[in-house]
Short mmCIF file of C-alpha atoms in Angstrom, two decimals:
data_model
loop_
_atom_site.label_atom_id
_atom_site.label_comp_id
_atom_site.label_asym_id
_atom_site.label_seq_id
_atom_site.Cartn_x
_atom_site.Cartn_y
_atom_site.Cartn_z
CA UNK A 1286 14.48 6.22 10.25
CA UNK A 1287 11.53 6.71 8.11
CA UNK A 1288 7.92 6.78 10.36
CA UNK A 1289 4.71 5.79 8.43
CA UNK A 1290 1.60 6.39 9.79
CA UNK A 1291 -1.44 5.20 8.45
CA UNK A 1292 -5.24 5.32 8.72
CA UNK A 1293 -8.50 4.74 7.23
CA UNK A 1294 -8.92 1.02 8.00
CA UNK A 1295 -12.42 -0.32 9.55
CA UNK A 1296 -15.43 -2.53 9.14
CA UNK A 1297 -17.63 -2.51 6.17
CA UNK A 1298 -20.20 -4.66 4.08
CA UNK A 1299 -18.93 -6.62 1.14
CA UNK A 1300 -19.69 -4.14 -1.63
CA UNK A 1301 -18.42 -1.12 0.11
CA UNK A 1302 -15.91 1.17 0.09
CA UNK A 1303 -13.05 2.27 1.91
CA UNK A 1304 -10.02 4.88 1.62
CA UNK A 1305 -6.16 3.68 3.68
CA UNK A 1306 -3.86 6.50 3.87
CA UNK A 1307 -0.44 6.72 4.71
CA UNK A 1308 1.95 9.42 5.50
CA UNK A 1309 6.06 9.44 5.29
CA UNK A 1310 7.83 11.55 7.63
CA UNK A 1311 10.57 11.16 4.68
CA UNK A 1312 8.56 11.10 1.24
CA UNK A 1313 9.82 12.70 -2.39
CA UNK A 1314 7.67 13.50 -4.91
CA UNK A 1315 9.52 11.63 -7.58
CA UNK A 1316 11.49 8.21 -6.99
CA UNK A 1317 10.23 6.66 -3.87
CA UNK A 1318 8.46 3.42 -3.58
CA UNK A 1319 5.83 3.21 -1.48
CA UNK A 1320 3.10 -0.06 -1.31
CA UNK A 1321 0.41 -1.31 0.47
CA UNK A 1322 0.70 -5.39 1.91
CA UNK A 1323 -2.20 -7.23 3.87
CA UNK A 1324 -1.91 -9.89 5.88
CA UNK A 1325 -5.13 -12.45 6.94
CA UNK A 1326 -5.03 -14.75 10.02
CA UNK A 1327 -3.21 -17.80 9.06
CA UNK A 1328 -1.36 -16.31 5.46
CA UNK A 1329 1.64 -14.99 4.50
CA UNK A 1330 1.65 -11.28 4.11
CA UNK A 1331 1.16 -10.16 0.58
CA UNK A 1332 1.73 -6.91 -1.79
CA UNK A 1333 -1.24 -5.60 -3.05
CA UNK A 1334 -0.60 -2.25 -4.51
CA UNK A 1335 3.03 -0.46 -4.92
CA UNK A 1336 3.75 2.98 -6.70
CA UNK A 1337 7.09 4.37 -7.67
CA UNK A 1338 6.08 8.07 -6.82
CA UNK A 1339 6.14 10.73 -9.54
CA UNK A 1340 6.47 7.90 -12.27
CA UNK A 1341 4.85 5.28 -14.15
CA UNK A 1342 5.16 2.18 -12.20
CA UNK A 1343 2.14 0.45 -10.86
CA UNK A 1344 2.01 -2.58 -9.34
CA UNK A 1345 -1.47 -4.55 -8.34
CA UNK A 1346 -2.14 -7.89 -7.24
CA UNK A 1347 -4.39 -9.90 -9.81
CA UNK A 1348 -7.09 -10.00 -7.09
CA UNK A 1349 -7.63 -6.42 -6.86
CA UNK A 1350 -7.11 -4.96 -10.20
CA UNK A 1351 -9.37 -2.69 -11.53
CA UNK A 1352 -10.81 -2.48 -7.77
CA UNK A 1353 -7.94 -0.75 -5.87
CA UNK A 1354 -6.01 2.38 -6.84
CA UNK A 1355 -2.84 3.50 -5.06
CA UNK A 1356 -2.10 7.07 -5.66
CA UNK A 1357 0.12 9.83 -4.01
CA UNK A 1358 -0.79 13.42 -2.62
CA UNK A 1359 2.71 15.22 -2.50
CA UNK A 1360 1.27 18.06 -0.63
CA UNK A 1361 0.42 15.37 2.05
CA UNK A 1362 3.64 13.29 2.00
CA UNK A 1363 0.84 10.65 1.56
CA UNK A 1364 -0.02 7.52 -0.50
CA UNK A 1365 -3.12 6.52 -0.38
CA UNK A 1366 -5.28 3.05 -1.32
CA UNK A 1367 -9.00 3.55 -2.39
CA UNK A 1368 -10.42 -0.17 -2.25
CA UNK A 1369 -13.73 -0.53 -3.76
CA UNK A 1370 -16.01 -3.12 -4.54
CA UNK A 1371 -14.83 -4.72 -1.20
CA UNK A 1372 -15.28 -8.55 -0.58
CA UNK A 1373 -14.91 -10.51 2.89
CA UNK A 1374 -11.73 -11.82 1.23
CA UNK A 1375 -9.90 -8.69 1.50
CA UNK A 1376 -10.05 -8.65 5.21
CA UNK A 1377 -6.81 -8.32 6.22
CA UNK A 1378 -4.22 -6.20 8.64
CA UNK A 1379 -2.62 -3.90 6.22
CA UNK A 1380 0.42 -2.49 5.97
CA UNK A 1381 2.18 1.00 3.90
CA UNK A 1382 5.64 -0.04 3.08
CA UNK A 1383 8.13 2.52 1.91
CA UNK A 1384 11.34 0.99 -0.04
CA UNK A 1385 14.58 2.11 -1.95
CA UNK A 1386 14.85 4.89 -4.40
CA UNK A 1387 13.37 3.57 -7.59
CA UNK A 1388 12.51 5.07 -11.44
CA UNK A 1389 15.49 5.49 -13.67
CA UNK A 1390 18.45 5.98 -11.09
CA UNK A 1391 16.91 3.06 -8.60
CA UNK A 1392 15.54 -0.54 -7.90
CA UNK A 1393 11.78 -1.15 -8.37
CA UNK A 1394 10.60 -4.20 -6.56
CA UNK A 1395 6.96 -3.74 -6.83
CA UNK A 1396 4.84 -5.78 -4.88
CA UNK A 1397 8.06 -7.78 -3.83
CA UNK A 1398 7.88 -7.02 0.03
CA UNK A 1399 11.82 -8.49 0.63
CA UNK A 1400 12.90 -4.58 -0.72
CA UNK A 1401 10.52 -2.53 1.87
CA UNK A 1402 12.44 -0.98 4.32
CA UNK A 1403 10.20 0.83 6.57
CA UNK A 1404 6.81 -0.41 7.09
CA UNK A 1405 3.77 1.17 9.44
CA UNK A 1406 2.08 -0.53 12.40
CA UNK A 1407 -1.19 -1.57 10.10
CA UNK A 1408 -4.86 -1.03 10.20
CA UNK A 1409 -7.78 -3.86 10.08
CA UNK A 1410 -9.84 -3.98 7.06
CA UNK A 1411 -13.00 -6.75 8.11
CA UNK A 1412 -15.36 -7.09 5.18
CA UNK A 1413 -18.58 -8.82 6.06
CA UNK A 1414 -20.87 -10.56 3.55
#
């Protein structure tokens, strides 16, 4: 069993900034996906950001590209999302995901959230205007 804890989430004007970070009790440095959902009141839950760690594979959702990076800190066993330029439509609860192996020897689903295994208990995100 795989535990993911995360943290960073919290309130902030639209605009503004904030950092999510998530840490794997089981993490490699190469091969393992890892992505970030969200989930609003009254929508399905949705991938926004996935990373096949140690490789090239990048996944965003077209409505936060160039606004949210994912990236990984292997010293940290930790995948972090920086969100900037923050509007009230990202509020959300959101969730780090950790999946199957992936790169050359594995599966890569991306921002498909039907090959996430392990997922963490998820952090509010409220953007105000």
């Amino acid at each position: 069993q795989v535990q993911l804890v995360e943290s960073g989430g919290g309130s902030v004007q639209a605009g503004g900034s904030l950092r999510l970070s998530c840490v794997a009790s089981r993490y490699t440095s190469s091969g393992t996906s890892m992505a970030w959902f969200r989930q609003a009141p009254g929508k399905e839950r949705e991938g926004v950001a996935a990373i096949c760690t140690g490789g090239s594979n990048k996944d965003y959702a077209d409505s936060v590209k160039a606004r949210f990076t994912i990236s990984q800190d292997n010293a940290k066993n930790t995948v972090s999302l920086q969100m900037n330029s923050l509007k009230p439509e990202d509020t959300a609860m959101y969730y780090c995901a950790q999946g199957p192996r992936c790169g050359p020897w594995g599966v890569w689903y991306g921002l498909s959230e039907h090959g996430y295994l392990y997922w963490s208990q998820g952090t509010q995100v409220t953007v105000s205007s």
